[in-house]
Amino acid sequence: MNTPHHATLALIACGMTTVIPVFFGKLRVLPTWLSLQALALALGWLSLSPSADGLHALAAGLEILLLRAWLVPHILRGALAQQPHSAQLDVMPSNLITWGVAVALLIVAFQFGNGARADLRALTLGVIAATVTLVFLVLATNREPLAQLGALLYLENAIVLFEHVLPHPWPLPVHLVLSGAYVGSAAVGAWLIRGMQGSAAPSHDS
């Protein structure tokens, strides 16, 4: 297997699954984009993982596929079913100002990846930086709870991607903590969104 080639494809896929929904996506398809990003992260584990042993790589890969690619998107779809109006909203408001700011932030972020053709670590840092900057832009421009929850989950995926630039992988207990935080963030966020929907319902009758 051509490891650098597959690693580059995984990083490009991670970047695209962040950039495309922010610029062009609706909240209703955000779970699908998170699943696709998780699949790209799993591919990255096969190509980029720093000296991970077989057990570590297997456990991390299963965590990404089961929790990040399936369970959490399923939780988000349940929350979206309770918010049909919010599901039709943009992930980021579509106007020239926010788009201009987003493009400028992407250009700055990918300055980390100037040496990407020769150094996968540089490209990884570029994708991480682009994800983090777009996450904070979504948090700053969209007050919709579903959009902010999705942005938070993207940020936590960027933390997982950061492991690929470390000389040694994190211990499995660290992976368990990160996985618990990821699932917990999605579950608590979905529960709060459902609670907001329930508390808002009586106001329509008053």
mmCIF file of N, CA and C in Angstrom, residues 21-99:
data_model
loop_
_atom_site.group_PDB
_atom_site.id
_atom_site.type_symbol
_atom_site.label_atom_id
_atom_site.label_comp_id
_atom_site.label_asym_id
_atom_site.label_seq_id
_atom_site.Cartn_x
_atom_site.Cartn_y
_atom_site.Cartn_z
ATOM 1 N N PRO A 21 -19.478 21.403 4.270
ATOM 2 C CA PRO A 21 -20.714 21.692 5.005
ATOM 3 C C PRO A 21 -20.768 23.095 5.586
ATOM 4 N N VAL A 22 -19.613 23.660 5.951
ATOM 5 C CA VAL A 22 -19.620 25.016 6.502
ATOM 6 C C VAL A 22 -20.044 26.022 5.440
ATOM 7 N N PHE A 23 -19.576 25.852 4.218
ATOM 8 C CA PHE A 23 -19.904 26.804 3.153
ATOM 9 C C PHE A 23 -21.251 26.508 2.494
ATOM 10 N N PHE A 24 -21.576 25.227 2.321
ATOM 11 C CA PHE A 24 -22.723 24.883 1.480
ATOM 12 C C PHE A 24 -23.757 23.993 2.160
ATOM 13 N N GLY A 25 -23.510 23.547 3.396
ATOM 14 C CA GLY A 25 -24.358 22.529 4.000
ATOM 15 C C GLY A 25 -25.495 23.077 4.831
ATOM 16 N N LYS A 26 -26.538 22.277 4.930
ATOM 17 C CA LYS A 26 -27.650 22.516 5.839
ATOM 18 C C LYS A 26 -27.445 21.668 7.092
ATOM 19 N N LEU A 27 -28.085 22.080 8.175
ATOM 20 C CA LEU A 27 -27.927 21.349 9.425
ATOM 21 C C LEU A 27 -28.449 19.913 9.308
ATOM 22 N N ARG A 28 -29.420 19.676 8.429
ATOM 23 C CA ARG A 28 -30.002 18.331 8.325
ATOM 24 C C ARG A 28 -28.989 17.300 7.824
ATOM 25 N N VAL A 29 -27.965 17.745 7.090
ATOM 26 C CA VAL A 29 -26.973 16.793 6.560
ATOM 27 C C VAL A 29 -25.683 16.795 7.388
ATOM 28 N N LEU A 30 -25.660 17.551 8.481
ATOM 29 C CA LEU A 30 -24.453 17.605 9.300
ATOM 30 C C LEU A 30 -24.057 16.233 9.855
ATOM 31 N N PRO A 31 -25.006 15.403 10.324
ATOM 32 C CA PRO A 31 -24.600 14.062 10.781
ATOM 33 C C PRO A 31 -23.902 13.239 9.703
ATOM 34 N N THR A 32 -24.358 13.372 8.461
ATOM 35 C CA THR A 32 -23.720 12.628 7.368
ATOM 36 C C THR A 32 -22.291 13.089 7.160
ATOM 37 N N TRP A 33 -22.064 14.392 7.206
ATOM 38 C CA TRP A 33 -20.706 14.911 7.045
ATOM 39 C C TRP A 33 -19.800 14.474 8.195
ATOM 40 N N LEU A 34 -20.352 14.416 9.407
ATOM 41 C CA LEU A 34 -19.558 13.932 10.534
ATOM 42 C C LEU A 34 -19.201 12.454 10.348
ATOM 43 N N SER A 35 -20.124 11.671 9.809
ATOM 44 C CA SER A 35 -19.821 10.260 9.531
ATOM 45 C C SER A 35 -18.714 10.133 8.494
ATOM 46 N N LEU A 36 -18.797 10.946 7.440
ATOM 47 C CA LEU A 36 -17.768 10.900 6.405
ATOM 48 C C LEU A 36 -16.416 11.323 6.959
ATOM 49 N N GLN A 37 -16.406 12.330 7.831
ATOM 50 C CA GLN A 37 -15.135 12.733 8.421
ATOM 51 C C GLN A 37 -14.561 11.625 9.291
ATOM 52 N N ALA A 38 -15.432 10.931 10.021
ATOM 53 C CA ALA A 38 -14.954 9.821 10.845
ATOM 54 C C ALA A 38 -14.353 8.714 9.984
ATOM 55 N N LEU A 39 -14.960 8.434 8.835
ATOM 56 C CA LEU A 39 -14.395 7.441 7.927
ATOM 57 C C LEU A 39 -13.026 7.889 7.419
ATOM 58 N N ALA A 40 -12.877 9.187 7.143
ATOM 59 C CA ALA A 40 -11.573 9.705 6.725
ATOM 60 C C ALA A 40 -10.556 9.577 7.852
ATOM 61 N N LEU A 41 -10.996 9.815 9.089
ATOM 62 C CA LEU A 41 -10.089 9.644 10.230
ATOM 63 C C LEU A 41 -9.657 8.189 10.365
ATOM 64 N N ALA A 42 -10.598 7.264 10.123
ATOM 65 C CA ALA A 42 -10.248 5.844 10.192
ATOM 66 C C ALA A 42 -9.220 5.482 9.125
ATOM 67 N N LEU A 43 -9.405 6.017 7.915
ATOM 68 C CA LEU A 43 -8.403 5.796 6.868
ATOM 69 C C LEU A 43 -7.057 6.386 7.281
ATOM 70 N N GLY A 44 -7.102 7.539 7.933
ATOM 71 C CA GLY A 44 -5.872 8.150 8.416
ATOM 72 C C GLY A 44 -5.152 7.274 9.425
ATOM 73 N N TRP A 45 -5.915 6.554 10.248
ATOM 74 C CA TRP A 45 -5.277 5.662 11.209
ATOM 75 C C TRP A 45 -4.523 4.535 10.519
ATOM 76 N N LEU A 46 -5.012 4.119 9.380
ATOM 77 C CA LEU A 46 -4.315 3.069 8.641
ATOM 78 C C LEU A 46 -3.039 3.583 7.976
ATOM 79 N N SER A 47 -2.977 4.908 7.736
ATOM 80 C CA SER A 47 -1.878 5.447 6.937
ATOM 81 C C SER A 47 -0.935 6.357 7.706
ATOM 82 N N LEU A 48 -1.459 7.013 8.745
ATOM 83 C CA LEU A 48 -0.699 8.082 9.390
ATOM 84 C C LEU A 48 -0.258 7.774 10.805
ATOM 85 N N SER A 49 -0.853 6.769 11.430
ATOM 86 C CA SER A 49 -0.640 6.562 12.860
ATOM 87 C C SER A 49 0.831 6.397 13.192
ATOM 88 N N PRO A 50 1.309 7.178 14.187
ATOM 89 C CA PRO A 50 2.731 7.167 14.530
ATOM 90 C C PRO A 50 3.128 5.952 15.346
ATOM 91 N N SER A 51 3.640 4.934 14.682
ATOM 92 C CA SER A 51 4.200 3.764 15.367
ATOM 93 C C SER A 51 3.210 3.099 16.317
ATOM 94 N N ALA A 52 1.931 3.094 15.963
ATOM 95 C CA ALA A 52 0.939 2.457 16.816
ATOM 96 C C ALA A 52 1.020 0.936 16.662
ATOM 97 N N ASP A 53 0.934 0.212 17.796
ATOM 98 C CA ASP A 53 0.928 -1.235 17.691
ATOM 99 C C ASP A 53 -0.442 -1.699 17.198
ATOM 100 N N GLY A 54 -0.519 -2.990 16.881
ATOM 101 C CA GLY A 54 -1.739 -3.508 16.283
ATOM 102 C C GLY A 54 -2.965 -3.344 17.161
ATOM 103 N N LEU A 55 -2.836 -3.636 18.470
ATOM 104 C CA LEU A 55 -3.970 -3.529 19.381
ATOM 105 C C LEU A 55 -4.443 -2.081 19.502
ATOM 106 N N HIS A 56 -3.476 -1.178 19.606
ATOM 107 C CA HIS A 56 -3.819 0.242 19.734
ATOM 108 C C HIS A 56 -4.539 0.734 18.480
ATOM 109 N N ALA A 57 -4.005 0.397 17.321
ATOM 110 C CA ALA A 57 -4.619 0.847 16.070
ATOM 111 C C ALA A 57 -6.011 0.249 15.894
ATOM 112 N N LEU A 58 -6.176 -1.035 16.263
ATOM 113 C CA LEU A 58 -7.477 -1.681 16.141
ATOM 114 C C LEU A 58 -8.500 -1.030 17.065
ATOM 115 N N ALA A 59 -8.099 -0.779 18.325
ATOM 116 C CA ALA A 59 -9.024 -0.171 19.277
ATOM 117 C C ALA A 59 -9.414 1.241 18.841
ATOM 118 N N ALA A 60 -8.427 2.025 18.392
ATOM 119 C CA ALA A 60 -8.725 3.383 17.943
ATOM 120 C C ALA A 60 -9.612 3.375 16.705
ATOM 121 N N GLY A 61 -9.323 2.452 15.773
ATOM 122 C CA GLY A 61 -10.143 2.377 14.570
ATOM 123 C C GLY A 61 -11.577 1.984 14.862
ATOM 124 N N LEU A 62 -11.775 1.014 15.771
ATOM 125 C CA LEU A 62 -13.131 0.617 16.140
ATOM 126 C C LEU A 62 -13.863 1.745 16.840
ATOM 127 N N GLU A 63 -13.151 2.478 17.684
ATOM 128 C CA GLU A 63 -13.762 3.626 18.367
ATOM 129 C C GLU A 63 -14.256 4.649 17.364
ATOM 130 N N ILE A 64 -13.435 4.947 16.367
ATOM 131 C CA ILE A 64 -13.814 5.949 15.364
ATOM 132 C C ILE A 64 -15.021 5.474 14.563
ATOM 133 N N LEU A 65 -15.013 4.223 14.137
ATOM 134 C CA LEU A 65 -16.101 3.723 13.294
ATOM 135 C C LEU A 65 -17.406 3.581 14.066
ATOM 136 N N LEU A 66 -17.337 3.012 15.272
ATOM 137 C CA LEU A 66 -18.566 2.741 16.013
ATOM 138 C C LEU A 66 -19.152 4.000 16.655
ATOM 139 N N LEU A 67 -18.294 4.818 17.260
ATOM 140 C CA LEU A 67 -18.793 5.975 17.998
ATOM 141 C C LEU A 67 -18.917 7.212 17.125
ATOM 142 N N ARG A 68 -17.870 7.521 16.367
ATOM 143 C CA ARG A 68 -17.864 8.777 15.615
ATOM 144 C C ARG A 68 -18.572 8.665 14.265
ATOM 145 N N ALA A 69 -18.485 7.495 13.634
ATOM 146 C CA ALA A 69 -19.115 7.349 12.319
ATOM 147 C C ALA A 69 -20.567 6.887 12.399
ATOM 148 N N TRP A 70 -20.939 6.218 13.522
ATOM 149 C CA TRP A 70 -22.300 5.687 13.602
ATOM 150 C C TRP A 70 -23.113 6.240 14.769
ATOM 151 N N LEU A 71 -22.645 6.057 16.016
ATOM 152 C CA LEU A 71 -23.462 6.373 17.188
ATOM 153 C C LEU A 71 -23.785 7.861 17.290
ATOM 154 N N VAL A 72 -22.760 8.704 17.247
ATOM 155 C CA VAL A 72 -23.000 10.139 17.417
ATOM 156 C C VAL A 72 -23.847 10.719 16.281
ATOM 157 N N PRO A 73 -23.581 10.407 15.003
ATOM 158 C CA PRO A 73 -24.508 10.886 13.964
ATOM 159 C C PRO A 73 -25.945 10.407 14.184
ATOM 160 N N HIS A 74 -26.121 9.187 14.698
ATOM 161 C CA HIS A 74 -27.467 8.693 15.004
ATOM 162 C C HIS A 74 -28.115 9.552 16.092
ATOM 163 N N ILE A 75 -27.360 9.931 17.104
ATOM 164 C CA ILE A 75 -27.886 10.800 18.156
ATOM 165 C C ILE A 75 -28.294 12.152 17.584
ATOM 166 N N LEU A 76 -27.463 12.692 16.707
ATOM 167 C CA LEU A 76 -27.775 13.995 16.114
ATOM 168 C C LEU A 76 -29.018 13.928 15.238
ATOM 169 N N ARG A 77 -29.196 12.835 14.502
ATOM 170 C CA ARG A 77 -30.391 12.712 13.669
ATOM 171 C C ARG A 77 -31.653 12.690 14.536
ATOM 172 N N GLY A 78 -31.555 12.083 15.722
ATOM 173 C CA GLY A 78 -32.687 12.104 16.633
ATOM 174 C C GLY A 78 -33.026 13.513 17.089
ATOM 175 N N ALA A 79 -31.976 14.316 17.357
ATOM 176 C CA ALA A 79 -32.212 15.708 17.751
ATOM 177 C C ALA A 79 -32.777 16.516 16.587
ATOM 178 N N LEU A 80 -32.282 16.267 15.384
ATOM 179 C CA LEU A 80 -32.774 16.985 14.208
ATOM 180 C C LEU A 80 -34.246 16.677 13.944
ATOM 181 N N ALA A 81 -34.671 15.447 14.258
ATOM 182 C CA ALA A 81 -36.074 15.090 14.054
ATOM 183 C C ALA A 81 -36.993 15.927 14.933
ATOM 184 N N GLN A 82 -36.462 16.428 16.056
ATOM 185 C CA GLN A 82 -37.256 17.272 16.951
ATOM 186 C C GLN A 82 -37.211 18.748 16.559
ATOM 187 N N GLN A 83 -36.361 19.075 15.581
ATOM 188 C CA GLN A 83 -36.171 20.469 15.177
ATOM 189 C C GLN A 83 -36.300 20.594 13.665
ATOM 190 N N PRO A 84 -37.489 20.349 13.095
ATOM 191 C CA PRO A 84 -37.619 20.384 11.628
ATOM 192 C C PRO A 84 -37.291 21.747 11.026
ATOM 193 N N HIS A 85 -37.603 22.824 11.743
ATOM 194 C CA HIS A 85 -37.286 24.151 11.201
ATOM 195 C C HIS A 85 -35.776 24.392 11.200
ATOM 196 N N SER A 86 -35.118 24.064 12.311
ATOM 197 C CA SER A 86 -33.676 24.285 12.414
ATOM 198 C C SER A 86 -32.911 23.433 11.412
ATOM 199 N N ALA A 87 -33.444 22.261 11.082
ATOM 200 C CA ALA A 87 -32.750 21.360 10.158
ATOM 201 C C ALA A 87 -32.572 21.978 8.787
ATOM 202 N N GLN A 88 -33.410 22.958 8.435
ATOM 203 C CA GLN A 88 -33.318 23.577 7.115
ATOM 204 C C GLN A 88 -32.347 24.759 7.080
ATOM 205 N N LEU A 89 -31.793 25.140 8.224
ATOM 206 C CA LEU A 89 -30.909 26.297 8.287
ATOM 207 C C LEU A 89 -29.501 25.940 7.809
ATOM 208 N N ASP A 90 -28.764 26.979 7.388
ATOM 209 C CA ASP A 90 -27.373 26.785 6.977
ATOM 210 C C ASP A 90 -26.490 26.535 8.196
ATOM 211 N N VAL A 91 -25.425 25.768 7.994
ATOM 212 C CA VAL A 91 -24.443 25.585 9.064
ATOM 213 C C VAL A 91 -23.790 26.918 9.413
ATOM 214 N N MET A 92 -23.453 27.696 8.394
ATOM 215 C CA MET A 92 -22.923 29.040 8.587
ATOM 216 C C MET A 92 -23.767 29.999 7.751
ATOM 217 N N PRO A 93 -24.144 31.169 8.295
ATOM 218 C CA PRO A 93 -24.953 32.115 7.516
ATOM 219 C C PRO A 93 -24.318 32.428 6.166
ATOM 220 N N SER A 94 -25.133 32.368 5.117
ATOM 221 C CA SER A 94 -24.628 32.572 3.755
ATOM 222 C C SER A 94 -24.680 34.048 3.388
ATOM 223 N N ASN A 95 -23.578 34.734 3.606
ATOM 224 C CA ASN A 95 -23.464 36.119 3.155
ATOM 225 C C ASN A 95 -21.999 36.401 2.835
ATOM 226 N N LEU A 96 -21.760 37.464 2.098
ATOM 227 C CA LEU A 96 -20.413 37.747 1.598
ATOM 228 C C LEU A 96 -19.424 38.009 2.729
ATOM 229 N N ILE A 97 -19.889 38.608 3.810
ATOM 230 C CA ILE A 97 -18.974 38.932 4.911
ATOM 231 C C ILE A 97 -18.437 37.658 5.545
ATOM 232 N N THR A 98 -19.342 36.750 5.936
ATOM 233 C CA THR A 98 -18.878 35.525 6.596
ATOM 234 C C THR A 98 -18.075 34.653 5.637
ATOM 235 N N TRP A 99 -18.488 34.610 4.366
ATOM 236 C CA TRP A 99 -17.718 33.842 3.392
ATOM 237 C C TRP A 99 -16.327 34.426 3.199
#
